[in-house]
PDB file of C-alpha atoms in Angstrom:
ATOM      1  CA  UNK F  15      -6.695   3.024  -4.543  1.00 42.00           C
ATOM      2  CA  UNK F  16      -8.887   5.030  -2.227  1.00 40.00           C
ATOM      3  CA  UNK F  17      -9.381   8.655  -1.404  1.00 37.00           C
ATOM      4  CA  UNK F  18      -9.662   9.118   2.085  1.00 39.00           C
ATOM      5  CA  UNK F  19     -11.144  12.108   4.259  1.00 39.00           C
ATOM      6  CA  UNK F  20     -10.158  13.379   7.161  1.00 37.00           C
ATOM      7  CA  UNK F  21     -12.832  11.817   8.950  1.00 36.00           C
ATOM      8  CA  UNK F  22     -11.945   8.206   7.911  1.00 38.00           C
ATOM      9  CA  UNK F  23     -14.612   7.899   5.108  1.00 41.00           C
ATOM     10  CA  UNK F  24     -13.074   6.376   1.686  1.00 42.00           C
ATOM     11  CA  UNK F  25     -14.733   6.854  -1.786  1.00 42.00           C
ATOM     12  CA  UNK F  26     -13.195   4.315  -4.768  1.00 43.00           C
ATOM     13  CA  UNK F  27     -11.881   6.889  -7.651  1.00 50.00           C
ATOM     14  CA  UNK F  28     -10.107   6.243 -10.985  1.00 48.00           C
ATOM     15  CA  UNK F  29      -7.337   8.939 -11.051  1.00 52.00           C
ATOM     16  CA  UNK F  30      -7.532  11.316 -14.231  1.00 54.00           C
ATOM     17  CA  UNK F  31      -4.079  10.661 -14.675  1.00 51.00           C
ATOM     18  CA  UNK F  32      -4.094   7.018 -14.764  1.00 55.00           C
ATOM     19  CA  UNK F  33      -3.837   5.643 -18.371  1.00 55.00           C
ATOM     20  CA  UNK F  34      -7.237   5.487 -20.128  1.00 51.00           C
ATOM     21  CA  UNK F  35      -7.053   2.134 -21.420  1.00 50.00           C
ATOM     22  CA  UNK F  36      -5.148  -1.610 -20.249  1.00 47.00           C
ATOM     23  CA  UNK F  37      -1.979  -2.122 -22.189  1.00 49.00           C
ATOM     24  CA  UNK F  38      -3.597  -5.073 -23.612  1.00 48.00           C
ATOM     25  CA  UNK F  39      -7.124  -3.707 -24.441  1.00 45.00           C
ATOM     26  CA  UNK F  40      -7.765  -4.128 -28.384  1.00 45.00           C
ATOM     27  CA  UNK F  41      -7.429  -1.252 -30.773  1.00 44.00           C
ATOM     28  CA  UNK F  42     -10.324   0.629 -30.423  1.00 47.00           C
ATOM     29  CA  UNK F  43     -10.684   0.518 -26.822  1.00 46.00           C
ATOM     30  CA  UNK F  44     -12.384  -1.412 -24.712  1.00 43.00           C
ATOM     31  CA  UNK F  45     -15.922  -1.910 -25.982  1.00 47.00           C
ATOM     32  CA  UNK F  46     -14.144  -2.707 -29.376  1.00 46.00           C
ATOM     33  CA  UNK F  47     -14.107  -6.177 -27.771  1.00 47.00           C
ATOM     34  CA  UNK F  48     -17.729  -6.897 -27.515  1.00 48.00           C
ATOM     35  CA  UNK F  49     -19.058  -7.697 -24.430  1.00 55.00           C
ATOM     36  CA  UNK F  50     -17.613  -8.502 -21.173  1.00 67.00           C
ATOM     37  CA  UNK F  51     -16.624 -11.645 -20.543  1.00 69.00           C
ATOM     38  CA  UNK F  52     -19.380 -13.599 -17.858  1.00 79.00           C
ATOM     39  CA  UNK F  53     -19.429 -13.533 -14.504  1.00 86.00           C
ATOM     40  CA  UNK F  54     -17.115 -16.803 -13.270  1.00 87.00           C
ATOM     41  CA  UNK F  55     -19.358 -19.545 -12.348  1.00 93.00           C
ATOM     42  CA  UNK F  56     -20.091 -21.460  -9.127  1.00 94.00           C
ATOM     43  CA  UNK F  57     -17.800 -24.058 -10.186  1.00 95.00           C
ATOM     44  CA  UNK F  58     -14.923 -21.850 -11.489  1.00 93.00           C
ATOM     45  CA  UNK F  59     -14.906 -19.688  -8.197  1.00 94.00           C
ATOM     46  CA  UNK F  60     -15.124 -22.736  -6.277  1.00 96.00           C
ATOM     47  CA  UNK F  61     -11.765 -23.512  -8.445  1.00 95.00           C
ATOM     48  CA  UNK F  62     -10.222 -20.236  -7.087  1.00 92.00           C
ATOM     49  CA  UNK F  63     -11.168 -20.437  -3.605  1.00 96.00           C
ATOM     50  CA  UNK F  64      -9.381 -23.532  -3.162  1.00 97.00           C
ATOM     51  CA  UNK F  65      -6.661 -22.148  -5.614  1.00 94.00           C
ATOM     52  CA  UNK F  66      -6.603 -19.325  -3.206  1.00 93.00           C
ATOM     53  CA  UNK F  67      -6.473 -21.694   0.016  1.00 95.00           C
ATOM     54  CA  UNK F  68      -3.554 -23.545  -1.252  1.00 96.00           C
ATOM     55  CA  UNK F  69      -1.153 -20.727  -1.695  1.00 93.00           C
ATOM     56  CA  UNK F  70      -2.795 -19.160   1.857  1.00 92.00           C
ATOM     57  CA  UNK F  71      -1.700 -22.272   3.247  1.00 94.00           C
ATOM     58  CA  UNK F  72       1.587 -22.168   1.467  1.00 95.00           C
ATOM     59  CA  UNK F  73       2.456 -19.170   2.785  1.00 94.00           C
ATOM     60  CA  UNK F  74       2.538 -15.793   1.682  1.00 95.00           C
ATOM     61  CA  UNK F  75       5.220 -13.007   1.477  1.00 96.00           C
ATOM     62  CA  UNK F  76       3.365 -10.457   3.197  1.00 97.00           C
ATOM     63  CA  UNK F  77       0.129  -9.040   3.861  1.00 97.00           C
ATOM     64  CA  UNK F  78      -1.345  -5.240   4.750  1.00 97.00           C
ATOM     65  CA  UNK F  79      -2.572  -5.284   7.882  1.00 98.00           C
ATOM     66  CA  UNK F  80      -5.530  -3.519   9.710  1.00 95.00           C
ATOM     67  CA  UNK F  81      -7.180  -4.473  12.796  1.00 97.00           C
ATOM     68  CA  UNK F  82     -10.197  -2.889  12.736  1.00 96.00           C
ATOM     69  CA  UNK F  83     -13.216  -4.557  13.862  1.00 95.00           C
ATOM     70  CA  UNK F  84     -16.824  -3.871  13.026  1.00 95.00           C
ATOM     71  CA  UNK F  85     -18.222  -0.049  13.345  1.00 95.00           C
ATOM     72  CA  UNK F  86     -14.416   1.144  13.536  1.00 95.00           C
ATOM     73  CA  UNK F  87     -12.520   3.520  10.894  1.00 93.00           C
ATOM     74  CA  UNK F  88      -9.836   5.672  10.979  1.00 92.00           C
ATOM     75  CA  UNK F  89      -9.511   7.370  13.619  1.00 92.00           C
ATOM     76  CA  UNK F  90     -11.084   4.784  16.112  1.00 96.00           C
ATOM     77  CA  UNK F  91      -8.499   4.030  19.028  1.00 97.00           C
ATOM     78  CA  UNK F  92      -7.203   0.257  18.635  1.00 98.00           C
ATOM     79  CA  UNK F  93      -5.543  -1.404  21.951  1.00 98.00           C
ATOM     80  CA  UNK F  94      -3.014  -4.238  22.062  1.00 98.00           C
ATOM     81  CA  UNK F  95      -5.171  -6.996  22.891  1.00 98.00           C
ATOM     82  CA  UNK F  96      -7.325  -6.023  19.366  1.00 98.00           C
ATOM     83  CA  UNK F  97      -3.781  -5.797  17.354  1.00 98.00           C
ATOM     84  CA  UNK F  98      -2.240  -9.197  18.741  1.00 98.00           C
ATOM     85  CA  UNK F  99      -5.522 -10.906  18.513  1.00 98.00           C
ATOM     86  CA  UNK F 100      -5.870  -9.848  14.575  1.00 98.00           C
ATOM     87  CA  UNK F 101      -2.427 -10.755  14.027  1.00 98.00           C
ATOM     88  CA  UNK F 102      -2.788 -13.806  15.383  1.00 98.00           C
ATOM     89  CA  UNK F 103      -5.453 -14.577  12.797  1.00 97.00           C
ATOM     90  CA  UNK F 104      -2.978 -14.159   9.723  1.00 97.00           C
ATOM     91  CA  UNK F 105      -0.091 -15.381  11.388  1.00 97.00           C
ATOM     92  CA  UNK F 106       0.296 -18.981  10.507  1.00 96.00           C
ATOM     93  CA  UNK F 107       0.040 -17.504   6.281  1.00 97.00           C
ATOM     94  CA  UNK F 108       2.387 -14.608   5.890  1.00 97.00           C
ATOM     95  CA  UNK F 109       6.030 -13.431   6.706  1.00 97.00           C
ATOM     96  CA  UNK F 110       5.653  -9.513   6.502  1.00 98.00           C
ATOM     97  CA  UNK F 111       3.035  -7.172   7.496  1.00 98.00           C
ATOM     98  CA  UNK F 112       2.670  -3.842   6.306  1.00 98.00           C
ATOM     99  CA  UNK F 113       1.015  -0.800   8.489  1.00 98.00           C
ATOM    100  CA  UNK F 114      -0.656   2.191   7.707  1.00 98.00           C
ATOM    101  CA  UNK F 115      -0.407   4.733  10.588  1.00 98.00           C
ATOM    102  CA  UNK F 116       1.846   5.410  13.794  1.00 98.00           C
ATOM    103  CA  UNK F 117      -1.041   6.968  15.503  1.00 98.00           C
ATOM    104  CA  UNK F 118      -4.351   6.089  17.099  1.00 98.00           C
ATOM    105  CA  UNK F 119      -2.932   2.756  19.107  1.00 98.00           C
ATOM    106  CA  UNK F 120      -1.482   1.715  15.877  1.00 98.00           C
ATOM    107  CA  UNK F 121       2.093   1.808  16.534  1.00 98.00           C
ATOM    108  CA  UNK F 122       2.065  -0.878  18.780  1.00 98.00           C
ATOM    109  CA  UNK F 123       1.545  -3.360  15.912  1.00 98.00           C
ATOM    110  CA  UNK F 124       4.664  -3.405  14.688  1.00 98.00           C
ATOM    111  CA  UNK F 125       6.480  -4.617  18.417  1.00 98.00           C
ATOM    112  CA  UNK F 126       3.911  -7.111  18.570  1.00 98.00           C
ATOM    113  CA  UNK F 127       4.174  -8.502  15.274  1.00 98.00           C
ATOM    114  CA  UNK F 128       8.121  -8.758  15.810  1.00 98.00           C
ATOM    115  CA  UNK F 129       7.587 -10.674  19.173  1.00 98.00           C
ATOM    116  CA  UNK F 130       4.937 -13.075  16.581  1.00 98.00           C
ATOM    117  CA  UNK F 131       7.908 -13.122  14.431  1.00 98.00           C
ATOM    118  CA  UNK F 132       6.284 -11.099  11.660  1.00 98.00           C
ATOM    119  CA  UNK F 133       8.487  -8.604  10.154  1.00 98.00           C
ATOM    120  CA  UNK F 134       7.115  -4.844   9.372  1.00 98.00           C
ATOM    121  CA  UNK F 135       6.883  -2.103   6.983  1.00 98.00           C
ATOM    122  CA  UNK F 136       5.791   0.459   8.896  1.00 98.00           C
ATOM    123  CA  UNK F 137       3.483   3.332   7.746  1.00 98.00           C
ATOM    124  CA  UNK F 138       2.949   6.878   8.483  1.00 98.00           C
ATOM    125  CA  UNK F 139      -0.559   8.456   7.501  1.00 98.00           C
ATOM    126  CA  UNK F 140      -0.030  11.710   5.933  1.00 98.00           C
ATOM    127  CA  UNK F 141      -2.717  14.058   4.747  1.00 98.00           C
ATOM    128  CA  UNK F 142      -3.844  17.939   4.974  1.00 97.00           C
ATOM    129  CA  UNK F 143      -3.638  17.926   8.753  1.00 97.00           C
ATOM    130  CA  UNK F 144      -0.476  18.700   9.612  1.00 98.00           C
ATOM    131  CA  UNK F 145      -0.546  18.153  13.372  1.00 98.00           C
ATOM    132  CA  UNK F 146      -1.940  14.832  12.519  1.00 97.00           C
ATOM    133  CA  UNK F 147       1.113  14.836  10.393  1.00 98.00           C
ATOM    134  CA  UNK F 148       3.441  15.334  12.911  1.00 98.00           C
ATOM    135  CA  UNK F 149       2.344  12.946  15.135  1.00 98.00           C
ATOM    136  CA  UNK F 150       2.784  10.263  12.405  1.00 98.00           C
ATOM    137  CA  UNK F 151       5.954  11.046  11.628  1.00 98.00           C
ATOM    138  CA  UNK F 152       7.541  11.215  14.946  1.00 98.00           C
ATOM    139  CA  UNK F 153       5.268   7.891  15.688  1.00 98.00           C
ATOM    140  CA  UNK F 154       7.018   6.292  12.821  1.00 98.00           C
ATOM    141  CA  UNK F 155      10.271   7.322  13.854  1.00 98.00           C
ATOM    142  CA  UNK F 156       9.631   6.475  17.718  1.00 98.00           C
ATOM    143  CA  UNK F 157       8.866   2.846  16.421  1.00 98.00           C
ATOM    144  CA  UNK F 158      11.889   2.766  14.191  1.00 98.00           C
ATOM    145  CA  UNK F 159      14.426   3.421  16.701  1.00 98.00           C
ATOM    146  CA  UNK F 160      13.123   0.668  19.489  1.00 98.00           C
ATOM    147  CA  UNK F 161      13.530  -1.619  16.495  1.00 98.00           C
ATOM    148  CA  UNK F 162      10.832  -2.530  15.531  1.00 98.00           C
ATOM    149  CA  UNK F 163      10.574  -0.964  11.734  1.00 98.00           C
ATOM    150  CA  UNK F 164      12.357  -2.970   9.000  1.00 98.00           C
ATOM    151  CA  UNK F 165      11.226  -1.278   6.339  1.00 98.00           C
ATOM    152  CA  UNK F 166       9.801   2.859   6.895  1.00 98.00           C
ATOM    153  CA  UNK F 167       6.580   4.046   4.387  1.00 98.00           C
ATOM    154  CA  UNK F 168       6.620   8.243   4.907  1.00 98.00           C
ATOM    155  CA  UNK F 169       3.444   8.228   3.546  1.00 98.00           C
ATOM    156  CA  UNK F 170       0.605   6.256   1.200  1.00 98.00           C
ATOM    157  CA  UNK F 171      -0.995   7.694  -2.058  1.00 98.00           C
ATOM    158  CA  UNK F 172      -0.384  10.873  -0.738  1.00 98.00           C
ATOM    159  CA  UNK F 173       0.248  12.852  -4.577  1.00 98.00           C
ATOM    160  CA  UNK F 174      -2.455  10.835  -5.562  1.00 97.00           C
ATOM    161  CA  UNK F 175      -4.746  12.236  -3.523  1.00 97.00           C
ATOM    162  CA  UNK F 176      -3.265  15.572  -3.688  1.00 97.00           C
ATOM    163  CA  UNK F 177      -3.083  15.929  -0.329  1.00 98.00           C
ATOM    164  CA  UNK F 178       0.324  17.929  -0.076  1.00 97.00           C
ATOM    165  CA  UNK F 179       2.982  19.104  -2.467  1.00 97.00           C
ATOM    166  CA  UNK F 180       6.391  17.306  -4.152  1.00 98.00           C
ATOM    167  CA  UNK F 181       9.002  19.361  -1.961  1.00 98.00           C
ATOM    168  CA  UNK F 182       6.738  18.666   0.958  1.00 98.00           C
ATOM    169  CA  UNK F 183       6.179  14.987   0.834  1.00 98.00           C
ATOM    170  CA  UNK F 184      10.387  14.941  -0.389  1.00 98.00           C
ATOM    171  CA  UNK F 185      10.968  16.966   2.995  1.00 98.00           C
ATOM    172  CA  UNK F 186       9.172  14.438   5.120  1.00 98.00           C
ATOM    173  CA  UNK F 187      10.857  11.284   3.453  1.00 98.00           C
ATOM    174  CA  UNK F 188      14.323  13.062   3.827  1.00 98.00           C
ATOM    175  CA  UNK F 189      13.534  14.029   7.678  1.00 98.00           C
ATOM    176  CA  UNK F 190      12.808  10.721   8.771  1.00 98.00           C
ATOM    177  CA  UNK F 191      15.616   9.383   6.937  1.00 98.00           C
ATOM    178  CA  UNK F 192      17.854  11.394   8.769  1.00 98.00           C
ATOM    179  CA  UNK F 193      16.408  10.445  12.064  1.00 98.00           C
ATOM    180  CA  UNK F 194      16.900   6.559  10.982  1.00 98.00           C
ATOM    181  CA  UNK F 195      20.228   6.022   9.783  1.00 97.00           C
ATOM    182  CA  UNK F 196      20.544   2.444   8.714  1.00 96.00           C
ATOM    183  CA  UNK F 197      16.804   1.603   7.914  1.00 98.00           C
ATOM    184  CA  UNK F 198      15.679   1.486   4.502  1.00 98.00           C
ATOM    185  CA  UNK F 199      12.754   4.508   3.831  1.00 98.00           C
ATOM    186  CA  UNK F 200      10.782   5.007   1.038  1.00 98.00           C
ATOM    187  CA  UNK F 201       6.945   6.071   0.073  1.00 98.00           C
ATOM    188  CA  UNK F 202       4.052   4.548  -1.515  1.00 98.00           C
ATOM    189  CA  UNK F 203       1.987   5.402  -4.243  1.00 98.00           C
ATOM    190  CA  UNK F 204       1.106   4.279  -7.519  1.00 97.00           C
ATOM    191  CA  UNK F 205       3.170   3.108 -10.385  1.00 97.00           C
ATOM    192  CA  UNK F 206       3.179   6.114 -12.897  1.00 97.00           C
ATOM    193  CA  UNK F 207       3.319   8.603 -10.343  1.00 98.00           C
ATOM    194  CA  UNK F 208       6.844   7.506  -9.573  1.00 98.00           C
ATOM    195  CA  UNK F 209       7.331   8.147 -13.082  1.00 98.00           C
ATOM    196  CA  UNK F 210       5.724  11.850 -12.844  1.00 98.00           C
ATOM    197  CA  UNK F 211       7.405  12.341 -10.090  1.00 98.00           C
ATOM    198  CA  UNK F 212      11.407  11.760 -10.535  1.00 98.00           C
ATOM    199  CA  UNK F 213      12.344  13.306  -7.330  1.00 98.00           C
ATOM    200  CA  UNK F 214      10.455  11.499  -4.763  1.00 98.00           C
ATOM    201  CA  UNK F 215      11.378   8.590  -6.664  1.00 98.00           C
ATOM    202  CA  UNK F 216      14.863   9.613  -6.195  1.00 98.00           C
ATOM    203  CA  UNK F 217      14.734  10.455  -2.159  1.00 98.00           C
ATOM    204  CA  UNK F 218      14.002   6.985  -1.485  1.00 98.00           C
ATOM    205  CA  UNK F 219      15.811   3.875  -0.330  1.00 98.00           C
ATOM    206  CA  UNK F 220      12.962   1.983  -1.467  1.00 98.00           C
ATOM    207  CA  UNK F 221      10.088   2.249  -4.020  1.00 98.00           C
ATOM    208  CA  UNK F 222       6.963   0.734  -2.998  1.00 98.00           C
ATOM    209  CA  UNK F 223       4.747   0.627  -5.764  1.00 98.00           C
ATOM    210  CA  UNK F 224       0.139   0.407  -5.791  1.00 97.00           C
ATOM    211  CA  UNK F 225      -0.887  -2.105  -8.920  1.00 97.00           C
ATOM    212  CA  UNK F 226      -4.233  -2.259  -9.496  1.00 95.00           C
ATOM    213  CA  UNK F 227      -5.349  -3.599 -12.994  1.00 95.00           C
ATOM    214  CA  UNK F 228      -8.758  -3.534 -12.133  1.00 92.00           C
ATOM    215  CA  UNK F 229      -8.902  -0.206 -11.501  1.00 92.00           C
ATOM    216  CA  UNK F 230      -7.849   1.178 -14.945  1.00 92.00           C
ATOM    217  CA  UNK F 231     -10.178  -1.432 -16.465  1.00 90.00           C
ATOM    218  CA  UNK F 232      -8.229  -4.468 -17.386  1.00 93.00           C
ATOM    219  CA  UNK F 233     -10.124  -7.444 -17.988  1.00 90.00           C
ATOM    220  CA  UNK F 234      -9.492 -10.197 -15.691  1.00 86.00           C
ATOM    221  CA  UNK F 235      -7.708 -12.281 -18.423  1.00 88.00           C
ATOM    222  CA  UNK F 236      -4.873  -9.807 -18.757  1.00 94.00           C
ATOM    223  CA  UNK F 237      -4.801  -8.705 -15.569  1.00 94.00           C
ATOM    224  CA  UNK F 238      -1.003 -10.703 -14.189  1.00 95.00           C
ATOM    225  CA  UNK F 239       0.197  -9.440 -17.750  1.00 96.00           C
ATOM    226  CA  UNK F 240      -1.106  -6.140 -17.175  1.00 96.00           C
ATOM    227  CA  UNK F 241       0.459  -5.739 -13.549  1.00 96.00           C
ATOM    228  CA  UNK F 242       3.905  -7.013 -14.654  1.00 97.00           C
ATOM    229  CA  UNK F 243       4.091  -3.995 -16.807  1.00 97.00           C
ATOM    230  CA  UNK F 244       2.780  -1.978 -14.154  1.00 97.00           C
ATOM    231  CA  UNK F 245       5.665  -3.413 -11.637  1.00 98.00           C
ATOM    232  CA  UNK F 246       8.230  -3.000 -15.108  1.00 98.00           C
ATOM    233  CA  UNK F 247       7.376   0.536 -15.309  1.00 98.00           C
ATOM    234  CA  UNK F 248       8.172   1.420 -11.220  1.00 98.00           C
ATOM    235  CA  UNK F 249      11.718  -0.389 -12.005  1.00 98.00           C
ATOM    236  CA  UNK F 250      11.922   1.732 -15.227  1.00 98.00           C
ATOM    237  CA  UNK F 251      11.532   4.976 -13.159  1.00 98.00           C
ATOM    238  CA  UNK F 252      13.523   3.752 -10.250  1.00 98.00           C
ATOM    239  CA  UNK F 253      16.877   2.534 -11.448  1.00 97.00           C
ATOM    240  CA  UNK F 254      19.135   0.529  -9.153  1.00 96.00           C
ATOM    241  CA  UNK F 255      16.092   0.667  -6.499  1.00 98.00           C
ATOM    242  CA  UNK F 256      14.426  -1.626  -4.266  1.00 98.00           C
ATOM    243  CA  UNK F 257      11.070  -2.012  -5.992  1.00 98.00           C
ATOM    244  CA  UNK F 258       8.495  -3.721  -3.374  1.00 98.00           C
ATOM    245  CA  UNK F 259       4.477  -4.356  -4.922  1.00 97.00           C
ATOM    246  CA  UNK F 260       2.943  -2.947  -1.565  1.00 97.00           C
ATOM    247  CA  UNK F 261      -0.824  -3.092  -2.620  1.00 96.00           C
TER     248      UNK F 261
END
């Protein structure tokens, strides 16, 4: 999870209201367990990178897409030729791709990746500038109705960052819902704030849910274990929902 500014920068941060300690951790917390565990060797990483490969190769359900090259950041412009040449890249390994922004060149990606045969979940970027806003949202909704959204995201980590209000982030989600009748909408953020936050869970079609064990300091060992609770709790807090893992 990253907090982003306004000018495209990101800094890494451990929300204050994430839990304090893995599900797993010992009693005590976690320097109860002695030190941690080594760094993997050259011989065990090599053992994951082909791990890795194999299920690349195998295929993969979906992937979140950027195209940025080197030197670019939010708010650079991205063209067509950039977007399908990316794509192309991760096309052979993945069935989905999921988007981040309607603005900027970006909203192209998703009618490109449907003529690659890639389907889409297709962000809008919302944050404290509310023209910037706007332009996402009728970006998002522009995209959706040439058909070329199959799954809307109003928003990513947007509570998280504190960027705007509940009853504002519910009125976005419930606008562009009404614009696109028949296309599932949701909003992204992570696990326990769906919990914390029973009516945005509630305005959407579908839950899409940020796991990170690492970041609330889960060893490595426990780390699948850890994230099936964290995917447990979203379906907890979202009853009869479609629960999607989107980071």
């Amino acid at each position: 999870m990253t907090r982003h500014t306004q000018d495209g920068d990101g800094a890494a941060v451990r929300p204050d209201s994430a839990p304090r300690k893995p599900a797993f951790a010992p009693t005590g917390g976690p320097d109860a367990a002695g030190p941690h565990p080594p760094p993997l060797s050259p011989e065990a990483r090599a053992l994951l990178a082909a791990e890795f490969r194999g299920v690349l190769d195998a295929g993969v359900h979906g992937l979140c897409f950027s195209p940025y090259l080197e030197g670019q950041a939010p708010g650079s412009q991205v063209s067509a030729a950039q977007i399908r040449a990316r794509l192309e890249v991760i096309r052979p390994y993945t069935r989905w791709v999921r988007t981040f922004s309607c603005t900027d060149g970006h909203e192209q990606t998703p009618a490109i990746a449907h003529a690659m045969g890639i389907r889409t979940l297709v962000g809008a970027w919302l944050g404290t500038d509310a023209a910037i806003n706007e332009r996402e949202i009728e970006g998002v909704i522009a995209v959706a109705r040439a058909g070329h959204a199959d799954i809307v995201a109003v928003g990513n980590e947007v509570l998280l960052r504190e960027d705007m209000g509940e009853d504002e982030l519910i009125a976005q989600i419930e606008r562009v819902k009404r614009a696109l009748p028949g296309v599932p909408v949701g909003y992204v953020d992570a696990y326990y704030l769906f919990e914390k936050h029973p009516r945005v869970t509630a305005a959407c079609d579908v839950v899409m849910t940020n796991c990170y064990p690492f970041w609330e300091g889960c060893p490595r060992e426990q780390a699948l274990a850890y994230m099936q609770t964290m995917v447990q709790r979203t379906r907890a807090a979202a009853p009869g929902k479609r629960v999607l893992i989107s980071e």
